[in-house]
Amino acid sequence: QTIAIIGGGPVGVELMAEIVQCFPHKNITIIDANQHLCQSFPSSTQQYLESYVKAQPNVELRLNSRIKQIITPHHVDDVSSE
């Protein structure tokens, strides 16, 4: 069971952290078009958040990626990296 979070801003990162804590068996993919999580935050905070996310065993981080197509409400396909 995989959860896709579209957007790596503060809300997306907080949502990921809550899911990891409450449902540790779930696989999570964060998809964001920017080069870093929480793009408006200071670079030291971005680095800390990315290190935290990468340390989570069931979390995949897809930066520089955009959703091209959603096939069904439960299936995202065609994620492209820029």
PDB file of C-alpha atoms in Angstrom:
ATOM      1  CA  GLN A   1       0.000   0.000   0.000  1.00  0.00           C
ATOM      2  CA  THR A   2       1.544   3.224  -1.197  1.00  0.00           C
ATOM      3  CA  ILE A   3       0.514   6.806  -0.533  1.00  0.00           C
ATOM      4  CA  ALA A   4       1.556   9.545  -2.956  1.00  0.00           C
ATOM      5  CA  ILE A   5       1.904  13.038  -1.533  1.00  0.00           C
ATOM      6  CA  ILE A   6       1.946  15.619  -4.289  1.00  0.00           C
ATOM      7  CA  GLY A   7       3.842  18.638  -3.039  1.00  0.00           C
ATOM      8  CA  GLY A   8       6.894  18.814  -0.807  1.00  0.00           C
ATOM      9  CA  GLY A   9       6.028  22.008   0.998  1.00  0.00           C
ATOM     10  CA  PRO A  10       5.441  22.309   4.738  1.00  0.00           C
ATOM     11  CA  VAL A  11       2.031  20.613   4.606  1.00  0.00           C
ATOM     12  CA  GLY A  12       3.277  17.709   2.477  1.00  0.00           C
ATOM     13  CA  VAL A  13       6.288  17.114   4.727  1.00  0.00           C
ATOM     14  CA  GLU A  14       4.156  17.294   7.886  1.00  0.00           C
ATOM     15  CA  LEU A  15       1.631  14.898   6.355  1.00  0.00           C
ATOM     16  CA  MET A  16       4.440  12.462   5.511  1.00  0.00           C
ATOM     17  CA  ALA A  17       5.789  12.645   9.077  1.00  0.00           C
ATOM     18  CA  GLU A  18       2.335  11.986  10.552  1.00  0.00           C
ATOM     19  CA  ILE A  19       1.757   8.992   8.268  1.00  0.00           C
ATOM     20  CA  VAL A  20       5.214   7.570   9.075  1.00  0.00           C
ATOM     21  CA  GLN A  21       4.473   7.856  12.784  1.00  0.00           C
ATOM     22  CA  CYS A  22       0.897   6.510  12.712  1.00  0.00           C
ATOM     23  CA  PHE A  23       1.239   3.955   9.898  1.00  0.00           C
ATOM     24  CA  PRO A  24       4.899   2.837   9.755  1.00  0.00           C
ATOM     25  CA  HIS A  25       4.083  -0.046   7.381  1.00  0.00           C
ATOM     26  CA  LYS A  26       2.799   2.300   4.629  1.00  0.00           C
ATOM     27  CA  ASN A  27       5.020   3.221   1.688  1.00  0.00           C
ATOM     28  CA  ILE A  28       5.025   6.933   0.909  1.00  0.00           C
ATOM     29  CA  THR A  29       6.216   8.796  -2.173  1.00  0.00           C
ATOM     30  CA  ILE A  30       6.620  12.587  -2.018  1.00  0.00           C
ATOM     31  CA  ILE A  31       6.536  14.185  -5.469  1.00  0.00           C
ATOM     32  CA  ASP A  32       7.589  17.810  -5.897  1.00  0.00           C
ATOM     33  CA  ALA A  33       8.560  19.909  -8.922  1.00  0.00           C
ATOM     34  CA  ASN A  34      11.182  21.881  -6.986  1.00  0.00           C
ATOM     35  CA  GLN A  35      14.813  20.949  -6.367  1.00  0.00           C
ATOM     36  CA  HIS A  36      14.353  20.891  -2.586  1.00  0.00           C
ATOM     37  CA  LEU A  37      11.646  20.256  -0.012  1.00  0.00           C
ATOM     38  CA  CYS A  38      10.084  23.387   1.470  1.00  0.00           C
ATOM     39  CA  GLN A  39      11.580  25.592  -1.237  1.00  0.00           C
ATOM     40  CA  SER A  40      10.931  28.849   0.657  1.00  0.00           C
ATOM     41  CA  PHE A  41      12.738  27.672   3.811  1.00  0.00           C
ATOM     42  CA  PRO A  42      16.436  28.377   4.557  1.00  0.00           C
ATOM     43  CA  SER A  43      18.805  25.926   2.848  1.00  0.00           C
ATOM     44  CA  SER A  44      19.941  24.467   6.189  1.00  0.00           C
ATOM     45  CA  THR A  45      16.321  23.573   7.001  1.00  0.00           C
ATOM     46  CA  GLN A  46      15.811  22.092   3.529  1.00  0.00           C
ATOM     47  CA  GLN A  47      18.903  19.924   3.990  1.00  0.00           C
ATOM     48  CA  TYR A  48      17.736  18.767   7.413  1.00  0.00           C
ATOM     49  CA  LEU A  49      14.268  17.851   6.098  1.00  0.00           C
ATOM     50  CA  GLU A  50      15.684  16.000   3.094  1.00  0.00           C
ATOM     51  CA  SER A  51      18.066  14.044   5.341  1.00  0.00           C
ATOM     52  CA  TYR A  52      15.168  13.127   7.614  1.00  0.00           C
ATOM     53  CA  VAL A  53      13.007  11.988   4.698  1.00  0.00           C
ATOM     54  CA  LYS A  54      15.810   9.961   3.104  1.00  0.00           C
ATOM     55  CA  ALA A  55      16.430   8.209   6.450  1.00  0.00           C
ATOM     56  CA  GLN A  56      12.860   6.880   6.508  1.00  0.00           C
ATOM     57  CA  PRO A  57      12.880   3.306   5.153  1.00  0.00           C
ATOM     58  CA  ASN A  58       9.437   3.453   3.523  1.00  0.00           C
ATOM     59  CA  VAL A  59       9.640   6.943   2.013  1.00  0.00           C
ATOM     60  CA  GLU A  60      10.715   7.756  -1.541  1.00  0.00           C
ATOM     61  CA  LEU A  61      11.529  11.361  -2.427  1.00  0.00           C
ATOM     62  CA  ARG A  62      10.973  12.438  -6.047  1.00  0.00           C
ATOM     63  CA  LEU A  63      12.218  16.005  -6.483  1.00  0.00           C
ATOM     64  CA  ASN A  64      12.327  17.816  -9.849  1.00  0.00           C
ATOM     65  CA  SER A  65       9.316  15.724 -10.837  1.00  0.00           C
ATOM     66  CA  ARG A  66       5.900  16.650 -12.147  1.00  0.00           C
ATOM     67  CA  ILE A  67       2.696  14.653 -12.443  1.00  0.00           C
ATOM     68  CA  LYS A  68       1.789  14.250 -16.100  1.00  0.00           C
ATOM     69  CA  GLN A  69      -1.313  12.119 -15.717  1.00  0.00           C
ATOM     70  CA  ILE A  70      -3.611  10.684 -13.058  1.00  0.00           C
ATOM     71  CA  ILE A  71      -5.206   7.534 -14.432  1.00  0.00           C
ATOM     72  CA  THR A  72      -7.697   6.931 -11.601  1.00  0.00           C
ATOM     73  CA  PRO A  73      -8.193   8.599  -8.243  1.00  0.00           C
ATOM     74  CA  HIS A  74      -6.034   5.827  -6.776  1.00  0.00           C
ATOM     75  CA  HIS A  75      -3.267   5.554  -9.365  1.00  0.00           C
ATOM     76  CA  VAL A  76      -0.777   8.234 -10.396  1.00  0.00           C
ATOM     77  CA  ASP A  77       1.229   7.456 -13.506  1.00  0.00           C
ATOM     78  CA  ASP A  78       3.747   9.141 -15.734  1.00  0.00           C
ATOM     79  CA  VAL A  79       5.829  11.011 -13.191  1.00  0.00           C
ATOM     80  CA  SER A  80       8.482  12.842 -15.152  1.00  0.00           C
ATOM     81  CA  SER A  81      11.747  14.196 -13.871  1.00  0.00           C
ATOM     82  CA  GLU A  82      12.879  17.480 -15.284  1.00  0.00           C
TER      83      GLU A  82
END
